[in-house]
XYZ file of C-alpha atoms in Angstrom:
609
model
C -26.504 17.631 23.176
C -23.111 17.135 21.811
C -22.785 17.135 18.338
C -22.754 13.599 16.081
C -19.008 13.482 15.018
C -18.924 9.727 12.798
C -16.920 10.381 9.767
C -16.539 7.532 6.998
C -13.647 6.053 5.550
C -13.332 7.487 2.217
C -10.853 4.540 1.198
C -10.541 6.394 -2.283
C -8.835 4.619 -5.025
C -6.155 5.597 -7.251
C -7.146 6.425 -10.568
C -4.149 5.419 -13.272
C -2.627 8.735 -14.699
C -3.602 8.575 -18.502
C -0.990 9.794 -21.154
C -0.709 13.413 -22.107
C -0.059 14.608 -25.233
C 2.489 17.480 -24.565
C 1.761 20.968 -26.311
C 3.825 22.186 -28.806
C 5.222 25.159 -26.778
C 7.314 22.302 -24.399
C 9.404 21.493 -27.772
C 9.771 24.994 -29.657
C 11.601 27.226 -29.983
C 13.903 25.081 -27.699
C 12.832 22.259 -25.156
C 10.900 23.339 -21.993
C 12.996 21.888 -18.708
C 11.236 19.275 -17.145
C 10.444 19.687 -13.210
C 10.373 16.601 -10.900
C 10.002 16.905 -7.333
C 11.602 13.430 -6.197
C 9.680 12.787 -3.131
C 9.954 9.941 -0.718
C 6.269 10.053 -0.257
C 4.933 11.358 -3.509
C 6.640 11.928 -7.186
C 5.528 15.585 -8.475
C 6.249 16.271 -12.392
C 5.560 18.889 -14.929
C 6.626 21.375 -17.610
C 8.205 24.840 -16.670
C 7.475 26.360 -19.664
C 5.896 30.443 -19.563
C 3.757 30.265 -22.404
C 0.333 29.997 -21.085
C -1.160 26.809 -22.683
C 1.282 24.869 -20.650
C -0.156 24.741 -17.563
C 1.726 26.168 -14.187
C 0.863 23.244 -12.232
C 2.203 19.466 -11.718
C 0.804 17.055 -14.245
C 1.743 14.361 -12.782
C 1.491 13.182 -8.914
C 1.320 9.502 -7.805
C 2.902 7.949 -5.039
C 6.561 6.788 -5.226
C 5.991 3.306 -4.842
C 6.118 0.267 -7.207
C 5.077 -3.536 -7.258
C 6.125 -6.455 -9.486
C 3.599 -9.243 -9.692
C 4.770 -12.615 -9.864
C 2.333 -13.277 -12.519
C -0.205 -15.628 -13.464
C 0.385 -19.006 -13.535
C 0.648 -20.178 -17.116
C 0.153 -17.035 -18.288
C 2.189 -14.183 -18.714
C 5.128 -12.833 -16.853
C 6.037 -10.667 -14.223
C 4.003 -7.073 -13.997
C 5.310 -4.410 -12.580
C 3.321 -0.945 -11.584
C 4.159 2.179 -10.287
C 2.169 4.818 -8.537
C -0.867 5.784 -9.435
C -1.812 2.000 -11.355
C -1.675 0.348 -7.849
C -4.948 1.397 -7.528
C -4.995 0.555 -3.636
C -1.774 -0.013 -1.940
C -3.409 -2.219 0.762
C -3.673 -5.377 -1.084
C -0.322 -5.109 -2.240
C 1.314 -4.414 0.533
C 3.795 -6.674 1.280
C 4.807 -6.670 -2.621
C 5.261 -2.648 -2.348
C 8.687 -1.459 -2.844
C 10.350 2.122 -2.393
C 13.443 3.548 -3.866
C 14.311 5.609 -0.673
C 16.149 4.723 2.782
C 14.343 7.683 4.679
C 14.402 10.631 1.980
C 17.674 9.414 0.027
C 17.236 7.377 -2.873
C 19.666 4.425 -2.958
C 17.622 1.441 -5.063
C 17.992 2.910 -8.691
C 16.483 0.283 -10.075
C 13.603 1.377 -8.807
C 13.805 5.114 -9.446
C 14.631 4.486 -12.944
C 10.689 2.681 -13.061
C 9.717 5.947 -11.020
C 11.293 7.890 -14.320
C 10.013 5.927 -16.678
C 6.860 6.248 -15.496
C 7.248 10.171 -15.707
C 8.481 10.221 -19.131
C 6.315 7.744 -20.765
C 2.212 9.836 -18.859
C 3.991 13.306 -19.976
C 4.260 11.994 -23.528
C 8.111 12.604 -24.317
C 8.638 11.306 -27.715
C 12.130 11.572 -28.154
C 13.684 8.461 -29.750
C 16.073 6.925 -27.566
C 16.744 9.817 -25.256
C 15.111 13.158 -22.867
C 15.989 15.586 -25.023
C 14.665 18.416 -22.027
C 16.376 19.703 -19.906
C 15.791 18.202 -16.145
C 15.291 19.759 -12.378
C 15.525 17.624 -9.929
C 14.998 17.553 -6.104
C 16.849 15.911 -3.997
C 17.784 15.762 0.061
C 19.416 18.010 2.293
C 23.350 17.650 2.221
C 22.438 14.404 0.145
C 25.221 11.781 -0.180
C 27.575 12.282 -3.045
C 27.172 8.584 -3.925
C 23.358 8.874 -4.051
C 23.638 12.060 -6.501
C 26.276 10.397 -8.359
C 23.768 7.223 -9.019
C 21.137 9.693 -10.276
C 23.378 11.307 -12.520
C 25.045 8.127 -13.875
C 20.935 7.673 -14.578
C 19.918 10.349 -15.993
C 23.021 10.662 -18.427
C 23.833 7.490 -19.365
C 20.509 5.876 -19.413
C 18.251 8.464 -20.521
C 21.009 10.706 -22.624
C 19.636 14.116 -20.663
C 21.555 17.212 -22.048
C 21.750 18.882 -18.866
C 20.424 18.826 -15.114
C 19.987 20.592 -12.005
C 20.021 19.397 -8.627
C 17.718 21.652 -6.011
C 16.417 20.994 -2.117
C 12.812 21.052 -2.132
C 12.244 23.286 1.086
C 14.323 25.724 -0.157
C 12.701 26.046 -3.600
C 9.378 26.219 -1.465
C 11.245 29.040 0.152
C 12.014 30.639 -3.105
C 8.593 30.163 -4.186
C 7.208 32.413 -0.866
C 9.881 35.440 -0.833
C 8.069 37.668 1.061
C 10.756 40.272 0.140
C 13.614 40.723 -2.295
C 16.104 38.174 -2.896
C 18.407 37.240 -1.504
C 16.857 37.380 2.178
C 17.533 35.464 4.966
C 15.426 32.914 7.791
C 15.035 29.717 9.164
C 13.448 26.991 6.997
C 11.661 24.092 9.589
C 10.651 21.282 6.523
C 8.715 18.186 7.473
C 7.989 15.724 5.431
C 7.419 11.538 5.323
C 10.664 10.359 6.392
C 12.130 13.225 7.659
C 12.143 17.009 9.590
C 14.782 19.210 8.658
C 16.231 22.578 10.655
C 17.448 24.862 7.511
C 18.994 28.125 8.103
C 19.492 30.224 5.146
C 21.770 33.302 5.270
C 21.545 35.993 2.221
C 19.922 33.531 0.154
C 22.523 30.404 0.243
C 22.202 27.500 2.616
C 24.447 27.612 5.649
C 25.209 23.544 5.288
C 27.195 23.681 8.570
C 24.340 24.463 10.732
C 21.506 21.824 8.934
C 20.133 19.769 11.517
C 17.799 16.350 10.674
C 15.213 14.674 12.914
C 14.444 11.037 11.701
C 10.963 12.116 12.055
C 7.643 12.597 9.924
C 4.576 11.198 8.674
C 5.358 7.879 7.823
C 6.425 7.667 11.851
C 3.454 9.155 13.018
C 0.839 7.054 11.107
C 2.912 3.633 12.467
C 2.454 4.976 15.787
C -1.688 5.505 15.459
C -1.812 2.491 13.985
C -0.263 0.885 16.724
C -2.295 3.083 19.187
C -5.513 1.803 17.684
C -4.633 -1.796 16.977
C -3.833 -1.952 20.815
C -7.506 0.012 21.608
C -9.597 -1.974 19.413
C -7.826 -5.630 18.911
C -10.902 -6.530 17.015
C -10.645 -4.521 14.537
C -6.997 -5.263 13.908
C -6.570 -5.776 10.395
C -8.845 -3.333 9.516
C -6.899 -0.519 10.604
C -4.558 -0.034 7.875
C -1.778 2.193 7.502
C -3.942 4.105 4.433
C -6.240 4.877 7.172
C -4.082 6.063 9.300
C -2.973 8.110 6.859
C -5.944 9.722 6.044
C -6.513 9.988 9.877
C -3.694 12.483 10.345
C -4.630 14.108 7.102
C -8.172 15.202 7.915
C -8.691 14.683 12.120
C -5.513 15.286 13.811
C -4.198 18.515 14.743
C -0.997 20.088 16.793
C -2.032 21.023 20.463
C -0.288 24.415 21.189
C 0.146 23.020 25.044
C 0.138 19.313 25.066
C -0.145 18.975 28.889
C -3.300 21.765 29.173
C -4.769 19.789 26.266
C -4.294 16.021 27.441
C -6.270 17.474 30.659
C -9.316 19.172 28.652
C -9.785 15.598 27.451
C -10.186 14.011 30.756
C -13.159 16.321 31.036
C -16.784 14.090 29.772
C -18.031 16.926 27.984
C -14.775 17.834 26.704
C -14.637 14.251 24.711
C -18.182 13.955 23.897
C -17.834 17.242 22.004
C -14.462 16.935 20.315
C -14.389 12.962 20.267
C -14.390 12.092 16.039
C -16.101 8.575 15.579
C -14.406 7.136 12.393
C -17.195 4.085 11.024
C -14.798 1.036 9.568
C -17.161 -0.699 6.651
C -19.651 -3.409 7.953
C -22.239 -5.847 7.050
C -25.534 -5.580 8.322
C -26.132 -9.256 7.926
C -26.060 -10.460 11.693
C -24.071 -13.998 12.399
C -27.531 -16.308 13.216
C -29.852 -13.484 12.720
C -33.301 -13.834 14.262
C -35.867 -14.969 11.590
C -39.507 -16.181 12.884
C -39.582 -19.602 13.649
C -42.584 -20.055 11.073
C -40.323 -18.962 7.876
C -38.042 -21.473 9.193
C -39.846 -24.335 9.217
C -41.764 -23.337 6.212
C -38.637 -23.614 4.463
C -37.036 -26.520 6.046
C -40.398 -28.340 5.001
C -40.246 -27.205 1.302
C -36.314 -28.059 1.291
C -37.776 -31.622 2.900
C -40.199 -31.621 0.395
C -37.323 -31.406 -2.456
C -35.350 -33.747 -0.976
C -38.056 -36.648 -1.062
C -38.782 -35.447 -4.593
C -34.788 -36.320 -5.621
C -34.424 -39.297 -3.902
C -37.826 -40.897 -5.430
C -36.263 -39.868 -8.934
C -32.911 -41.457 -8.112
C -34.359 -44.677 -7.002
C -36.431 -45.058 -9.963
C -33.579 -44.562 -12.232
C -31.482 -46.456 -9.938
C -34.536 -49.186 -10.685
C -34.447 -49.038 -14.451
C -30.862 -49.012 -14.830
C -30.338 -52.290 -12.274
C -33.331 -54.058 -14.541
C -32.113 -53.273 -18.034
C -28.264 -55.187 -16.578
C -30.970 -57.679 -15.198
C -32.348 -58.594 -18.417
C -29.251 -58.629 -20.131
C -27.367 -61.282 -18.022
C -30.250 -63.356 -18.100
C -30.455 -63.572 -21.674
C -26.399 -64.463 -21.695
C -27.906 -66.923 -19.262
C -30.508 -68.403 -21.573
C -28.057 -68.457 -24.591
C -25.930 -71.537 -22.207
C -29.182 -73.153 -21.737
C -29.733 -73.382 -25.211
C -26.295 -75.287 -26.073
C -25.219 -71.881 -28.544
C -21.524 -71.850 -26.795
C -20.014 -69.637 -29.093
C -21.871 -66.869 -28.792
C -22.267 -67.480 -25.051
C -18.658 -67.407 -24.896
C -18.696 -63.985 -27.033
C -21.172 -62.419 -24.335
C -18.532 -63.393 -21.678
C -15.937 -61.737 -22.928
C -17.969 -58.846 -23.828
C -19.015 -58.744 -19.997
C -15.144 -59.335 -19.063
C -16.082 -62.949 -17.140
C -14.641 -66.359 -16.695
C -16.918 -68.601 -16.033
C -20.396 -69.557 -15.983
C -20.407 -69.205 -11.618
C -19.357 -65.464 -11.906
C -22.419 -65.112 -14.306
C -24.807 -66.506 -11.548
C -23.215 -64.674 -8.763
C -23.442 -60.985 -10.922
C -27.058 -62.268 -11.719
C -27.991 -63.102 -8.283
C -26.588 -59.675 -6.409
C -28.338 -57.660 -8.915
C -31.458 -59.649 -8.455
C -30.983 -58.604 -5.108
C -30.459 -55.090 -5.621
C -33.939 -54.360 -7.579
C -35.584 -56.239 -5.100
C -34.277 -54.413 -2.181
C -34.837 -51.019 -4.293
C -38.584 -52.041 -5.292
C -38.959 -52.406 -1.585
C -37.692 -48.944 -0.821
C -39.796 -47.005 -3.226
C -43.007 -49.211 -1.820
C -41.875 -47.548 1.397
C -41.664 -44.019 0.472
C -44.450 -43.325 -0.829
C -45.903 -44.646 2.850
C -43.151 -43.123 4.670
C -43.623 -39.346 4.260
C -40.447 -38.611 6.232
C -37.180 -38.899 4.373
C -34.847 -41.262 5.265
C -31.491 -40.150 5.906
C -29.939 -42.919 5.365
C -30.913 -43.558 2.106
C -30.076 -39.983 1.303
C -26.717 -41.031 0.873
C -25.451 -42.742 -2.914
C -25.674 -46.786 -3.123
C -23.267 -48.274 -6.038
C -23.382 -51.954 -6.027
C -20.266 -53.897 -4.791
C -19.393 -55.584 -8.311
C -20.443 -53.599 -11.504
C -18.780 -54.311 -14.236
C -21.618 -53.511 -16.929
C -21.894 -49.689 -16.079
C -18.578 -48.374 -13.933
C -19.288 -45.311 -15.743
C -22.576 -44.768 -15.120
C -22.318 -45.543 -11.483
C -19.556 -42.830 -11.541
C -21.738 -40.151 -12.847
C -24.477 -40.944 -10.773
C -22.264 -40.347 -7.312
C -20.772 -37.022 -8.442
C -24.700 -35.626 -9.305
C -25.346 -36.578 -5.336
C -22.102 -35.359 -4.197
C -23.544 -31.667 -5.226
C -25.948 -32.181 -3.024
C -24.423 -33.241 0.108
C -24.154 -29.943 1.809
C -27.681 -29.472 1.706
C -28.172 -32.913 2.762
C -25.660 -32.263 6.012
C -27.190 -29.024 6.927
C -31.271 -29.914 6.344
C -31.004 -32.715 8.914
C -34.104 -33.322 10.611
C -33.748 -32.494 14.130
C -35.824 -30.551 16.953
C -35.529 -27.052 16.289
C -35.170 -24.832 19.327
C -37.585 -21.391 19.997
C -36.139 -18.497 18.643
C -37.221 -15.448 20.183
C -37.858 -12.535 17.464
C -35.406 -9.927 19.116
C -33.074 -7.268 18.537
C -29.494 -7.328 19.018
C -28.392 -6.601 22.545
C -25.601 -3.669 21.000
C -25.091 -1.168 18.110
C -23.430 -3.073 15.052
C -22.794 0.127 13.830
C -20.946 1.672 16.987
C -19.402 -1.471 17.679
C -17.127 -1.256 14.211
C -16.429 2.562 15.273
C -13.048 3.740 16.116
C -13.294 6.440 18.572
C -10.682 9.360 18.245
C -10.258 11.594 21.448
C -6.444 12.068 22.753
C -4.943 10.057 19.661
C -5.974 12.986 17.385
C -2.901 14.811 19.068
C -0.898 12.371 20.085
C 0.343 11.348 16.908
C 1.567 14.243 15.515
C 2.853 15.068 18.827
C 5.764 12.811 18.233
C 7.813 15.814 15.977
C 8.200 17.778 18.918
C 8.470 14.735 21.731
C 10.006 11.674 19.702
C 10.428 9.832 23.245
C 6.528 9.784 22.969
C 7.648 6.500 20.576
C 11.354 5.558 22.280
C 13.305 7.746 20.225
C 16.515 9.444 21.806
C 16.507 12.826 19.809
C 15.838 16.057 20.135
C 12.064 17.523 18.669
C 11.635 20.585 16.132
C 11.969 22.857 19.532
C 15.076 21.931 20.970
C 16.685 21.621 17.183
C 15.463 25.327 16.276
C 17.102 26.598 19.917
C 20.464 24.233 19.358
C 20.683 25.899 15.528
C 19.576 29.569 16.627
C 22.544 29.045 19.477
C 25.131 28.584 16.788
C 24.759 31.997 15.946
C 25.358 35.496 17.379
C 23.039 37.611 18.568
C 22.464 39.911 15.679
C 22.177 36.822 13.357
C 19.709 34.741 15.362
C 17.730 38.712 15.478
C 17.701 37.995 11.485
C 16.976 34.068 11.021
C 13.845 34.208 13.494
C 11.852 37.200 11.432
C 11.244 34.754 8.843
C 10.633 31.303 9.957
C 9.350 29.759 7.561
C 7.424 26.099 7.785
C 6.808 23.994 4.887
C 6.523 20.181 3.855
C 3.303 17.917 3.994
C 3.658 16.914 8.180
C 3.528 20.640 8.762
C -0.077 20.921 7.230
C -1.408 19.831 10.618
C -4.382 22.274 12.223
C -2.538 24.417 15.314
C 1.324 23.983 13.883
C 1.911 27.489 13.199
C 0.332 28.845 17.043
C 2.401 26.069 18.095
C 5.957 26.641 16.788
C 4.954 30.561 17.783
C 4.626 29.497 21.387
C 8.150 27.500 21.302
C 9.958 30.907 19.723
C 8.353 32.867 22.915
C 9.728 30.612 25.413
C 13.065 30.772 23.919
C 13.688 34.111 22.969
C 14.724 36.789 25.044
C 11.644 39.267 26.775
C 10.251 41.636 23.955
C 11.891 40.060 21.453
C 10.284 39.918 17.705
C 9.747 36.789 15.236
C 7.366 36.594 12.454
C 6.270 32.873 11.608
C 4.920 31.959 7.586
C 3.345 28.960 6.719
C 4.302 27.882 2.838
C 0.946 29.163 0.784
C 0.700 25.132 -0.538
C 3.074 23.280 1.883
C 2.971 20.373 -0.710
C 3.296 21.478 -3.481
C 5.134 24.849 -3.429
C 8.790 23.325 -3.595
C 7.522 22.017 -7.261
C 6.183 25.212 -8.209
C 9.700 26.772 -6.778
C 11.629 24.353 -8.719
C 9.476 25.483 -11.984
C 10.075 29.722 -11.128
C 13.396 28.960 -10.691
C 13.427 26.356 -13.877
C 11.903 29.368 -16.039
C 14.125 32.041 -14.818
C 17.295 30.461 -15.192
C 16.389 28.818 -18.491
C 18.750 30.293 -20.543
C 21.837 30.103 -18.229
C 24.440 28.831 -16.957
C 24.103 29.072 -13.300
C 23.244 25.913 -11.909
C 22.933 23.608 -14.574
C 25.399 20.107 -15.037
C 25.745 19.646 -18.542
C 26.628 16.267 -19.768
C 30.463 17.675 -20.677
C 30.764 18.881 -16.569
C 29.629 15.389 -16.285
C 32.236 13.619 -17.819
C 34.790 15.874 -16.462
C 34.369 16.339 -13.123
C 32.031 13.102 -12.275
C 28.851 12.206 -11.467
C 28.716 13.447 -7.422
C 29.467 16.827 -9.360
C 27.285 20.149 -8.182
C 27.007 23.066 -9.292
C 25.608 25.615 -6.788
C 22.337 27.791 -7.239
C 20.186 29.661 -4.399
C 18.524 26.561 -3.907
C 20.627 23.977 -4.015
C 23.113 22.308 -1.621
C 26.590 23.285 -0.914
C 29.162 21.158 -3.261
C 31.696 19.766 -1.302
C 34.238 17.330 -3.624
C 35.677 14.922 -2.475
C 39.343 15.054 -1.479
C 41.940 12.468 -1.494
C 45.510 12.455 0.077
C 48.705 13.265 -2.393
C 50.186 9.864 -2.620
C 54.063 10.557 -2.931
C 55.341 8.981 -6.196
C 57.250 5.673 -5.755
C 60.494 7.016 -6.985
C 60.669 9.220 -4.273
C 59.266 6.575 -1.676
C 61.961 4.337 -2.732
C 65.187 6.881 -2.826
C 64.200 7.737 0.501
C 65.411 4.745 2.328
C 68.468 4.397 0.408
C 69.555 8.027 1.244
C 68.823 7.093 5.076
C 71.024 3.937 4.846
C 73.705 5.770 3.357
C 73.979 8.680 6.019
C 73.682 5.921 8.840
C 77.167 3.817 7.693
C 79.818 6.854 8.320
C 78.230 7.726 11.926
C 78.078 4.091 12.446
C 82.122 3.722 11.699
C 82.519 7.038 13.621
């Protein structure tokens, strides 16, 4: 028998990062750096400090995302959280706002909440400024405007004394040496946005060669989502992109042949013992579940029962009330009969009347009213059904006396008119005491067999989704081919993989099969997978942080800043290449304007000649 594969949604909540205290070692003898891994899909920040009660490890980790309530009404304003204090994206998200276009950051008013989030849970407690050093990931060949943003940021806003600027696959890459640096190889990075194609020669980036596939998680978990909305369109808001995401986290994996695998799944057995059931959250309570026809009417009779009970109590009051107004008129009534006008003339404009003829009609329709009432309560207690007619409120057509009254009397019936609609007498049909016809519980399953690879399928066939580019195969052959011989001999004995969308089960067999088919016969490649594809370009960052600590190399101080600009660089073994940008001499306007003059005086003589 094939084994029971139904895996729960774990639909885990974000806890809020509290705030740490920070040790005493980040402040003395000199400021620790501070170490922020700027993802697009999750914020990593800590201390690179090498005393040992720091911890070696990211403090902080939350997702770089951030929503701004509207606020209650009336109450007070706007709210905005970040990361971690979302709790649960889902229900917030259409309010959910990023400070990335793919893996650049362009909204800085948004990264600087992303920052101020970092510096306020890592207690920094300088007044008015960072006084710590900061290292800083950012993208691939990223855009001089973007860096010049985030160091316009970080140096006017926050009052930094000095930054560094690093590419987190290549700090992941100088986290994993696997010999002495500087050493050479082929970085493949994927990540949320994006896949990148890095080659590194003696330790510096070759920037000329980079190649980027618009690829990555965030693309992948669209396209399951899709894939699943279309299989199971009754389920459709229930698959959520968070579930998706934890789909390709935990169930997917990277088929080393897709073609040999797509036709193992057409085998029965094949699906039945690989097929993952994932079980969405259901209620057990059944729309019109079968109950015995004898609770039923046992409780239709006691809710019967009730009902008689209330509208006997009404009437009675109903009764009393109508007889007290009763008596009163007729004593206003008596009071004429007696000749005493003036206080009969008091009583009527106590009871807002005219005349004499609207006391006499008031006193007839009410005489009416108890006498139609007395009548009713004579027949309910021979009737023993209730009548549903009289289940509904009567308020007299003229009632001046008690308006008020009458009032509160119809809203204490209103609450009951929904039980009056739905306990209607009528004949109740046989229900037959029997089980559902299917499995609740299969029915809100979501059944997993070919869209466990298909998904992540898309980094190395993007037409799988209607994209025209080229996947992490054809890339790695277009960047190797930019090379000669001897150097693609050197780049493919250390390909190295790293980035979250390269965590996938099968990846590394995978890109090993794609080398063999493009190398030449009994040629050698060694592939390494990143030790912590995550989170090794932080703890890169921090080695690199704590080594260069005290100099020079690498680090923008606020004076470079004000010199040479914000899209300023300088270059490390991890960093991108700095290209500045260059503008075209402009000759000086003296010159510009001599020039024509000396033309038009050469042209007169050879005119006259």
């Amino acid at each position: 028998a094939a084994p029971t594969r139904v895996f729960a949604f774990r639909d885990a909540r974000w806890a809020p990062d509290p705030v740490l205290a920070p040790s005493a070692a980040v402040r003395s003898p000199h400021p620790a750096p501070l170490v922020i891994d700027n993802g697009s899909f999750q914020t990593r920040a800590g201390w690179a400090c090498p005393d040992p009660a720091v911890p070696a490890e990211p403090l902080l980790r939350f997702r770089s995302l951030a929503a701004r309530s509207r606020g209650a009404r009336g109450g007070a304003g706007a709210e905005t959280q970040v990361g971690n204090d979302l709790g649960s994206p889902e229900p917030l998200r259409w309010l959910l706002r990023s400070p990335f276009d793919r893996n650049v950051p362009v909204q800085l008013e948004l990264q600087e909440l992303l920052l101020d989030h970092v510096f306020q849970r890592l207690g920094v407690s300088s007044q008015g400024c960072v006084d710590h050093p900061i290292v800083l990931t950012e993208a691939v060949c990223n855009p001089l405007y973007s860096r010049q943003m985030m160091s316009e940021l970080l140096f006017e806003c926050y009052q930094v004394p000095k930054v560094s600027y690093g590419v987190d696959s290549l700090y992941s890459f100088y986290h994993n040496r696997r010999q002495s640096w500087p050493c050479s190889g082929l970085v493949i990075s994927s990540g949320y946005q994006c896949t990148h194609i890095l080659p590194v020669l003696e330790g510096r980036l070759d920037a000329k060669h980079c190649k980027r596939i618009n690829l990555g998680g965030c693309q992948a978990a669209v396209y399951l989502q899709r894939l699943l909305q279309l299989k199971y369109p009754g389920h459709f808001a229930a698959i959520t992109l968070s579930r998706m995401e934890e789909i390709l986290h935990e169930h997917s994996y990277i088929a080393e042949d897709y073609i040999e695998e797509l036709q193992k799944w057409r085998c029965p057995e094949y699906y039945e013992n690989n097929v993952h059931k994932m079980q969405l959250p259901f209620s057990n309570k059944l729309l019109g579940s079968t109950v015995a026809s004898e609770e039923k009417q046992e409780k239709r009779q006691q809710q019967l029962r009730r009902l008689q009970e209330l509208n006997a109590r009404r009437r009675e009051e109903k009764l009393q009330l109508d007889q007290e107004r009763l008596d009163r008129l007729l004593y206003v009534q008596e009071l004429l009969e007696d000749g005493q006008m003036d206080q009969f003339h008091k009583a009527l404009v106590e009871l807002n009347m005219d005349s004499a003829e609207e006391l006499q009609s008031y006193i007839n329709k009410l005489s009416l009213s108890v006498e139609q009432t007395k009548q009713k309560i004579l027949q309910s207690e021979v009737n023993i059904e209730v009548d549903v007619v009289d289940s509904k409120p009567e308020t007299p057509d003229l009632d001046p006396l008690g308006s008020e009254q009458s009032l509160e009397d119809v809203e204490s019936i209103n609450e009951f008119e929904p039980l009056f609609a739905e306990e209607q007498p009528e004949v109740e049909k046989p229900v037959a005491a029997v089980q559902p016809v299917f499995n609740l519980a299969e029915y809100h399953q979501l059944f997993l067999g070919t869209e466990r690879i298909r998904a992540p399928e898309i980094v190395f066939q993007p037409s799988l989704i209607g994209e025209d580019q080229a996947g992490i195969a054809e890339t790695m052959q277009y960047v190797l081919e930019r090379y000669s011989k001897e150097q693609q001999a050197v780049l493919v004995q250390n390909v190295f993989l790293t980035g979250g969308n390269m965590m996938y089960p099968g990846l590394k067999a995978r890109i090993q099969k794609e080398l063999l088919e493009m190398r030449p016969f009994q040629s050698s490649f060694q592939v390494h997978l990143a030790s912590s594809p995550v989170l090794d370009a932080w703890y890169g960052a921090r080695d690199w942080a704590v080594e260069y600590m005290s100099r020079e190399e690498g680090w923008i101080t606020r004076k470079d800043y004000e010199e040479k600009g914000g899209e300023y660089l300088k270059e490390h073994c991890a960093s991108n290449v700095y290209v500045p940008i260059r503008l075209p001499k402009q000759a000086p306007r003296a010159a510009e304007a001599s020039a024509p003059s000396r033309a038009s005086g050469t042209g007169n003589p050879s005119e006259q000649a």
